[in-house]
Coordinates of C-alpha atoms (C1' of nucleotides) in Angstrom, one line a residue:
Chain A
M179 CA 48.6 19.9 -293.3
E180 CA 49.9 21.9 -290.3
E181 CA 46.9 24.4 -290.5
T182 CA 44.5 21.5 -290.0
K183 CA 46.2 20.5 -286.9
K184 CA 46.1 24.0 -285.5
E185 CA 42.4 24.3 -286.3
R186 CA 41.8 21.1 -284.5
M187 CA 43.6 22.3 -281.5
K188 CA 41.5 25.4 -281.5
K189 CA 38.3 23.4 -281.7
T190 CA 39.5 21.0 -279.0
G191 CA 39.9 24.0 -276.7
I192 CA 43.6 24.3 -276.4
L193 CA 43.6 28.1 -276.6
V194 CA 42.7 28.4 -273.0
K195 CA 44.6 28.8 -269.8
K196 CA 47.4 26.3 -269.1
G197 CA 49.7 25.7 -266.2
P198 CA 49.1 24.9 -262.6
W199 CA 45.6 25.0 -261.2
T200 CA 44.7 27.6 -258.6
P201 CA 42.7 26.7 -255.5
E202 CA 39.9 28.8 -256.8
E203 CA 39.7 26.8 -260.0
D204 CA 39.8 23.6 -258.0
Q205 CA 36.9 24.8 -255.9
K206 CA 34.9 25.9 -258.9
L207 CA 35.5 22.5 -260.6
I208 CA 34.6 20.5 -257.5
S209 CA 31.4 22.4 -256.8
C210 CA 30.4 22.3 -260.4
I211 CA 30.8 18.5 -260.5
Q212 CA 29.0 18.1 -257.2
K213 CA 26.1 20.1 -258.6
H214 CA 25.9 18.9 -262.2
G215 CA 27.8 15.6 -262.1
I216 CA 29.9 14.4 -265.0
Q217 CA 28.0 13.9 -268.2
N218 CA 29.8 16.2 -270.6
W219 CA 33.4 17.4 -270.0
R220 CA 33.2 20.0 -272.7
A221 CA 30.3 21.7 -270.8
I222 CA 32.1 21.6 -267.5
P223 CA 34.4 24.6 -268.0
N224 CA 31.4 26.8 -268.9
L225 CA 29.3 25.6 -266.1
A226 CA 32.1 26.0 -263.6
G227 CA 33.3 29.3 -265.0
I228 CA 36.8 28.1 -265.7
K229 CA 38.9 29.0 -268.7
R230 CA 40.2 25.5 -269.2
C231 CA 39.5 22.9 -271.8
G232 CA 37.3 19.9 -270.8
K233 CA 40.3 17.6 -271.2
S234 CA 42.2 19.6 -268.6
C235 CA 39.3 19.5 -266.2
R236 CA 38.9 15.8 -266.6
L237 CA 42.6 15.2 -265.9
R238 CA 42.6 17.5 -262.9
W239 CA 39.5 15.8 -261.5
T240 CA 40.6 12.2 -262.1
N241 CA 44.2 12.7 -260.9
Y242 CA 43.8 15.1 -258.1
L243 CA 40.3 16.2 -257.0
R244 CA 38.3 13.0 -257.0
P245 CA 37.0 12.4 -253.4
D246 CA 38.1 8.8 -253.3
I247 CA 41.7 9.6 -254.0
R248 CA 44.0 8.7 -251.1
R249 CA 46.3 11.7 -250.8
S250 CA 49.1 9.9 -249.0
R251 CA 52.0 10.1 -251.4
N252 CA 53.8 7.0 -250.0
F253 CA 53.0 3.6 -251.5
S254 CA 52.9 0.8 -249.0
P255 CA 55.1 -2.3 -249.7
E256 CA 51.9 -4.2 -250.4
E257 CA 50.9 -1.7 -253.0
E258 CA 54.4 -1.8 -254.5
Q259 CA 54.1 -5.5 -254.9
T260 CA 50.7 -5.3 -256.4
I261 CA 51.9 -2.8 -258.9
L262 CA 54.9 -4.9 -259.8
S263 CA 52.8 -8.0 -260.3
L264 CA 50.0 -6.2 -262.2
H265 CA 52.6 -4.6 -264.4
S266 CA 54.2 -7.9 -265.3
M267 CA 50.7 -9.1 -266.3
L268 CA 49.2 -6.0 -267.9
G269 CA 52.3 -4.1 -269.1
N270 CA 51.9 -0.3 -269.3
R271 CA 48.1 -0.4 -268.9
W272 CA 48.2 2.2 -266.2
S273 CA 44.5 2.8 -266.0
A274 CA 43.9 -1.0 -265.7
I275 CA 46.4 -1.1 -262.9
A276 CA 44.9 1.9 -261.2
S277 CA 41.5 0.4 -261.3
R278 CA 42.8 -2.5 -259.1
L279 CA 44.3 -0.1 -256.6
P280 CA 41.6 1.8 -254.8
G281 CA 42.4 5.4 -254.1
R282 CA 45.3 5.5 -256.6
T283 CA 45.3 7.2 -260.0
D284 CA 47.0 6.1 -263.2
N285 CA 49.2 9.2 -263.1
E286 CA 50.4 8.4 -259.6
I287 CA 51.2 4.8 -260.5
K288 CA 52.9 5.8 -263.7
N289 CA 55.1 8.3 -261.8
F290 CA 55.8 5.9 -259.1
W291 CA 56.8 3.2 -261.6
Y292 CA 59.2 5.4 -263.5
T293 CA 60.8 6.8 -260.4
H294 CA 60.9 3.7 -258.1
L295 CA 60.1 0.4 -259.7
R296 CA 61.4 0.4 -263.3
E297 CA 65.0 -0.6 -262.3
E298 CA 63.7 -3.1 -259.8
A299 CA 61.4 -4.7 -262.3
Y300 CA 64.0 -5.1 -264.9
S301 CA 66.9 -6.0 -262.6
Chain B
dA31 C1' 75.1 30.6 -247.5
dA32 C1' 75.1 29.6 -252.3
dT33 C1' 75.0 26.5 -255.9
dC34 C1' 74.2 22.3 -258.2
dC35 C1' 71.9 18.1 -259.2
dA36 C1' 68.6 14.5 -258.8
dA37 C1' 64.1 13.1 -257.5
dT38 C1' 59.3 14.0 -257.6
dC39 C1' 54.9 15.1 -259.3
dA40 C1' 51.4 17.9 -261.7
dA41 C1' 50.1 18.9 -266.1
dC42 C1' 50.4 18.9 -271.2
dC43 C1' 50.6 16.6 -275.8
dG44 C1' 49.3 13.6 -279.3
dC45 C1' 47.4 9.4 -280.6
dC46 C1' 43.7 6.0 -280.4
dT47 C1' 39.0 4.6 -279.7
dC48 C1' 34.3 5.2 -279.1
dT49 C1' 30.0 7.4 -280.0
dC50 C1' 26.7 9.9 -282.4
dC51 C1' 24.7 11.9 -286.3
Chain C
dT201 C1' 28.5 3.7 -293.5
dG202 C1' 31.7 7.2 -292.9
dG203 C1' 33.3 11.3 -290.7
dA204 C1' 33.7 14.5 -286.9
dG205 C1' 34.0 15.4 -282.2
dA206 C1' 34.8 14.0 -277.4
dG207 C1' 36.9 11.2 -274.1
dG208 C1' 40.5 8.2 -272.5
dC209 C1' 45.1 6.8 -272.1
dG210 C1' 50.2 6.5 -272.3
dG211 C1' 54.3 9.1 -272.8
dT212 C1' 56.8 13.1 -271.8
dT213 C1' 58.0 17.6 -270.1
dG214 C1' 59.0 21.2 -266.9
dA215 C1' 58.7 23.4 -262.4
dT216 C1' 59.6 22.7 -257.8
dT217 C1' 61.8 20.7 -253.8
dG218 C1' 65.2 18.8 -251.0
dG219 C1' 69.7 17.0 -250.2
dA220 C1' 74.6 17.1 -251.1
dT221 C1' 78.7 19.6 -251.8

DNA sequence: AATCCAATCAACCGCCTCTCC
DNA sequence: TGGAGAGGCGGTTGATTGGAT
């Protein structure tokens, strides 16, 4: 039933702020995680004072704010080759590929794949 | 200088799995 | 043991940016 779906969305915290993160939100999230660590994503928005769902916080942290992320947007030829060969072995297991590429996130790799490598891989 | 279009990337959605009660 | 809730993941969207015309 449609109503059930909506209720579930409410419970999972979708009725909160969406859209791009502001620098203040980023800052709050970073200091909250530094202070409390990551044990319970659902608690993070409350602890940090952010009107976001835990899911959104997790995504922001893992794809953007994590300290070990290399912020250089360009993938080196070596990384490109690694991605191509890992993808031929693992398929679209982006998180598995990301775990073998230090400093890169699954989202980054996925974006890079769809914009640069897909044609190359299937040509 | 204005407009259009393609590329890029951050973020959301929905499904699946895992964990806990 | 089964159900509910939370987290994780892959696919997709939409806003922005930069280059071409």
